[in-house]
Short mmCIF file of C-alpha atoms and ligand atoms in Angstrom, two decimals:
data_model
loop_
_atom_site.label_atom_id
_atom_site.label_comp_id
_atom_site.label_asym_id
_atom_site.label_seq_id
_atom_site.Cartn_x
_atom_site.Cartn_y
_atom_site.Cartn_z
CA MET Z 4 226.16 226.20 10.58
CA ALA Z 5 227.57 223.54 12.83
CA ASP Z 6 230.60 224.32 15.16
CA LYS Z 7 233.58 221.79 14.56
CA ILE Z 8 234.92 220.44 17.64
CA ARG Z 9 238.20 219.00 18.12
CA VAL Z 10 238.83 216.12 20.54
CA LEU Z 11 240.74 217.42 23.38
CA LEU Z 12 240.50 214.18 25.74
CA THR Z 13 238.55 211.13 24.44
CA GLU Z 14 235.50 209.51 26.41
CA GLU Z 15 238.09 206.42 27.34
CA GLU Z 16 240.97 208.62 28.98
CA VAL Z 17 238.09 210.73 30.43
CA ASN Z 18 236.87 207.60 32.20
CA ALA Z 19 239.94 206.07 33.00
CA ARG Z 20 241.14 208.99 34.59
CA ILE Z 21 237.55 209.33 36.77
CA ASN Z 22 238.38 205.27 37.77
CA GLU Z 23 241.77 206.55 39.14
CA ILE Z 24 240.55 209.85 40.87
CA ALA Z 25 237.61 207.49 42.58
CA GLN Z 26 240.20 205.23 44.02
CA GLU Z 27 242.16 207.76 45.37
CA ILE Z 28 238.90 209.50 46.87
CA SER Z 29 237.60 206.18 48.39
CA ARG Z 30 241.12 205.38 49.68
CA ASP Z 31 241.34 208.90 51.47
CA TYR Z 32 237.82 208.57 53.05
CA GLU Z 33 238.12 204.87 53.85
CA GLY Z 34 235.86 204.41 57.07
CA LYS Z 35 234.03 207.60 56.44
CA ASN Z 36 231.07 208.87 55.01
CA LEU Z 37 231.24 211.64 52.02
CA HIS Z 38 228.76 213.97 51.27
CA LEU Z 39 228.79 215.05 47.44
CA ILE Z 40 228.30 218.59 46.68
CA CYS Z 41 227.55 218.75 42.75
CA ILE Z 42 227.70 222.19 41.47
CA LEU Z 43 224.91 222.42 38.31
CA LYS Z 44 224.71 221.90 35.53
CA GLY Z 45 228.30 221.69 34.63
CA GLY Z 46 229.71 219.10 37.53
CA VAL Z 47 226.30 216.64 36.81
CA PHE Z 48 227.83 214.30 34.56
CA PHE Z 49 231.17 214.21 36.47
CA THR Z 50 229.55 213.53 39.58
CA CYS Z 51 227.43 210.91 38.58
CA GLU Z 52 230.60 208.95 36.92
CA LEU Z 53 232.49 209.57 40.28
CA ALA Z 54 229.88 208.92 42.37
CA LYS Z 55 229.50 205.47 40.91
CA ARG Z 56 233.20 204.33 41.14
CA LEU Z 57 233.41 205.53 44.86
CA THR Z 58 233.42 202.55 47.08
CA ILE Z 59 232.62 204.19 50.34
CA PRO Z 60 229.11 205.62 51.59
CA VAL Z 61 228.00 208.60 49.71
CA SER Z 62 225.37 211.36 49.93
CA LEU Z 63 224.47 213.68 47.42
CA ASP Z 64 223.43 217.06 47.23
CA PHE Z 65 223.09 219.86 44.78
CA MET Z 66 223.73 223.61 44.30
CA SER Z 67 223.34 225.90 41.36
CA VAL Z 68 225.16 229.14 41.07
CA SER Z 69 225.57 231.81 38.27
CA SER Z 70 227.99 234.43 38.15
CA TYR Z 71 226.96 237.92 37.37
CA GLY Z 72 229.14 238.95 34.25
CA LYS Z 73 228.76 238.39 30.84
CA GLY Z 74 230.44 236.02 28.31
CA THR Z 75 232.85 233.55 28.99
CA VAL Z 76 234.32 235.77 32.07
CA SER Z 77 232.92 235.25 35.59
CA SER Z 78 233.00 238.19 37.83
CA GLY Z 79 233.59 236.14 41.05
CA VAL Z 80 229.93 237.84 42.34
CA VAL Z 81 228.30 234.49 42.60
CA LYS Z 82 224.22 234.42 43.17
CA ILE Z 83 222.89 230.97 44.70
CA VAL Z 84 220.11 230.01 42.08
CA LYS Z 85 219.81 226.64 43.97
CA ASP Z 86 220.84 226.00 47.46
CA LEU Z 87 221.43 222.89 49.17
CA ASP Z 88 218.83 221.05 50.41
CA GLU Z 89 220.97 219.75 53.20
CA PRO Z 90 222.83 221.43 56.48
CA LEU Z 91 226.65 220.75 56.17
CA GLU Z 92 227.26 220.70 60.02
CA GLY Z 93 229.93 217.66 60.78
CA LYS Z 94 229.86 216.53 57.44
CA GLU Z 95 233.10 215.20 55.42
CA VAL Z 96 232.29 217.62 52.19
CA LEU Z 97 233.49 217.11 48.73
CA ILE Z 98 232.83 219.48 46.14
CA VAL Z 99 232.21 218.50 42.55
CA GLU Z 100 233.07 220.75 39.63
CA ASP Z 101 233.67 220.70 35.82
CA ILE Z 102 235.81 223.17 35.72
CA ILE Z 103 238.00 225.57 37.75
CA ASP Z 104 239.19 228.73 35.54
CA SER Z 105 239.83 232.09 37.44
CA GLY Z 106 239.01 230.21 40.32
CA ARG Z 107 236.49 233.51 41.18
CA THR Z 108 233.32 230.71 41.66
CA LEU Z 109 234.94 228.54 43.88
CA ALA Z 110 236.75 231.21 46.18
CA TYR Z 111 233.61 232.81 46.61
CA LEU Z 112 231.77 229.40 47.23
CA MET Z 113 233.85 227.70 49.74
CA GLU Z 114 233.66 231.31 51.92
CA ILE Z 115 230.11 230.68 51.95
CA LEU Z 116 229.85 226.62 52.53
CA LYS Z 117 232.80 227.10 55.66
CA GLN Z 118 230.37 228.98 57.39
CA ARG Z 119 228.25 226.26 57.64
CA ASN Z 120 230.59 224.07 59.56
CA PRO Z 121 231.55 221.09 57.83
CA LYS Z 122 234.07 218.75 59.28
CA SER Z 123 235.72 219.01 56.40
CA ILE Z 124 235.51 220.59 53.18
CA GLN Z 125 238.05 219.50 49.74
CA LEU Z 126 237.78 220.43 46.27
CA CYS Z 127 237.54 217.84 43.35
CA THR Z 128 237.50 219.15 39.55
CA LEU Z 129 237.34 217.54 36.20
CA LEU Z 130 239.26 220.05 34.58
CA ASP Z 131 241.82 222.91 35.84
CA LYS Z 132 243.00 225.58 33.66
CA PRO Z 133 245.83 226.74 35.99
CA GLU Z 134 247.03 229.70 33.53
CA ARG Z 135 243.96 231.12 34.15
CA ARG Z 136 243.73 231.53 37.96
CA VAL Z 137 243.06 234.78 39.45
CA LYS Z 138 242.41 233.25 42.81
CA LYS Z 139 245.42 231.56 43.84
CA GLN Z 140 243.91 230.86 47.46
CA VAL Z 141 241.59 227.96 45.98
CA GLN Z 142 243.29 224.68 46.84
CA VAL Z 143 241.96 221.92 44.60
CA THR Z 144 242.84 218.60 46.04
CA TYR Z 145 241.66 216.31 43.16
CA THR Z 146 242.15 217.13 39.60
CA CYS Z 147 241.64 214.71 36.73
CA PHE Z 148 243.12 216.50 33.94
CA THR Z 149 245.04 219.96 33.66
CA ILE Z 150 244.39 221.82 30.24
CA PRO Z 151 246.19 224.58 28.23
CA ASP Z 152 243.98 227.87 28.30
CA GLU Z 153 241.33 226.86 25.67
CA PHE Z 154 237.37 226.76 25.68
CA VAL Z 155 236.03 223.49 26.52
CA VAL Z 156 233.02 221.41 25.87
CA GLY Z 157 231.46 218.05 26.78
CA TYR Z 158 231.01 215.85 29.61
CA GLY Z 159 229.01 218.66 31.05
CA LEU Z 160 230.51 221.58 29.82
CA ASP Z 161 228.69 223.97 27.86
CA TYR Z 162 228.93 226.67 25.04
CA ASP Z 163 225.74 228.60 25.02
CA GLN Z 164 223.82 225.79 27.04
CA LYS Z 165 225.25 223.34 23.97
CA TYR Z 166 227.52 220.37 23.87
CA ARG Z 167 226.95 219.30 27.77
CA ASN Z 168 226.09 215.68 26.55
CA LEU Z 169 229.05 215.14 24.54
CA PRO Z 170 230.71 212.14 26.07
CA TYR Z 171 234.30 213.62 25.68
CA ILE Z 172 236.10 216.89 26.06
CA GLY Z 173 236.30 219.30 22.95
CA VAL Z 174 237.30 222.37 21.87
CA VAL Z 175 235.24 224.70 19.66
CA GLU Z 176 236.91 225.27 16.61
CA GLN Z 177 236.09 228.92 15.46
P1 LIG I 217 235.74 230.55 37.41
O1 LIG I 217 235.09 231.42 38.27
O2 LIG I 217 236.51 231.75 36.43
O3 LIG I 217 236.88 229.62 38.06
O4 LIG I 217 234.57 229.73 36.30
C1 LIG I 217 234.42 228.59 36.41
C2 LIG I 217 232.87 228.26 35.74
O5 LIG I 217 232.97 229.01 34.31
C3 LIG I 217 233.14 227.13 35.37
O6 LIG I 217 232.12 226.10 36.18
C4 LIG I 217 232.62 227.02 34.40
O7 LIG I 217 230.87 227.12 34.20
C5 LIG I 217 232.81 228.24 33.29
N1 LIG I 217 233.86 227.66 32.34
C6 LIG I 217 235.07 228.10 32.49
N2 LIG I 217 235.78 227.92 31.39
C7 LIG I 217 234.90 227.19 30.97
C8 LIG I 217 235.37 226.43 29.61
O8 LIG I 217 236.62 226.13 29.00
N3 LIG I 217 234.48 225.68 29.03
C9 LIG I 217 233.02 225.78 29.47
N4 LIG I 217 233.02 226.31 30.76
C10 LIG I 217 233.72 227.14 31.33
MG1 LIG I 218 230.34 225.29 36.37
#
C-alpha cells in the first residue's frame, strides 16, 4: 500500500529559502572560490539547487558515507563508501548535507576532513533537527530550516531509498 505523505515544506518554500541562503553564502565568500562537498545521496538535490544560485566561483566534489547501524538511528561510526576525488589543502570548503539529526555523522566527518588542511571548513544543511542532537560540538553555519523531531522525506531524503525525488519535504504518516 502507498504511504501517505503530509507536506511539511512546499517546493516554493524550500526554493525561496535556498535563494536566501545562496545570497548569504555568496556574500560571505565574496572574492573567494568555494569548494562544495556534497554528501551523497541525500545532499544531492540541495547541492544542485544551491550551487545554481551561487554567484561566486564554485567547484564541486562528492563523498558517500554510510553509518554502521540499523534502521533510522546512526551509530556515529562512519564508513567512507566513496571518498573525495580532490585534496582539500588550502581550499574554502563548505559541506552540504540534507539533514543534521544526532550530528554523529557530521562530527566524525568533520574530524576526518579537517585533517586534510582546508583553509576553512563550514557546514550547510537543508534541515536541522536540534532536539535530536547528541554531538553538541557540531556547528552549523547555514541552516535552511529547523524542523521538529519527525522523520521526513523528499528533496533528497529517503525512507528505505524511496521518496528522494519528491520536490517538497514531507512526513511519512504511519
Ligand atoms: P546523524 O548522524 O544522526 O546526524 O544522521 C544524519 C543522517 O541520517 C542524514 O544524513 C540522513 O541520511 C539520515 N536522517 C536523519 N534524519 C532523517 C529523516 O528525518 N529523514 C531521512 N533521513 C534522515
Ligand atoms: Mg545523509
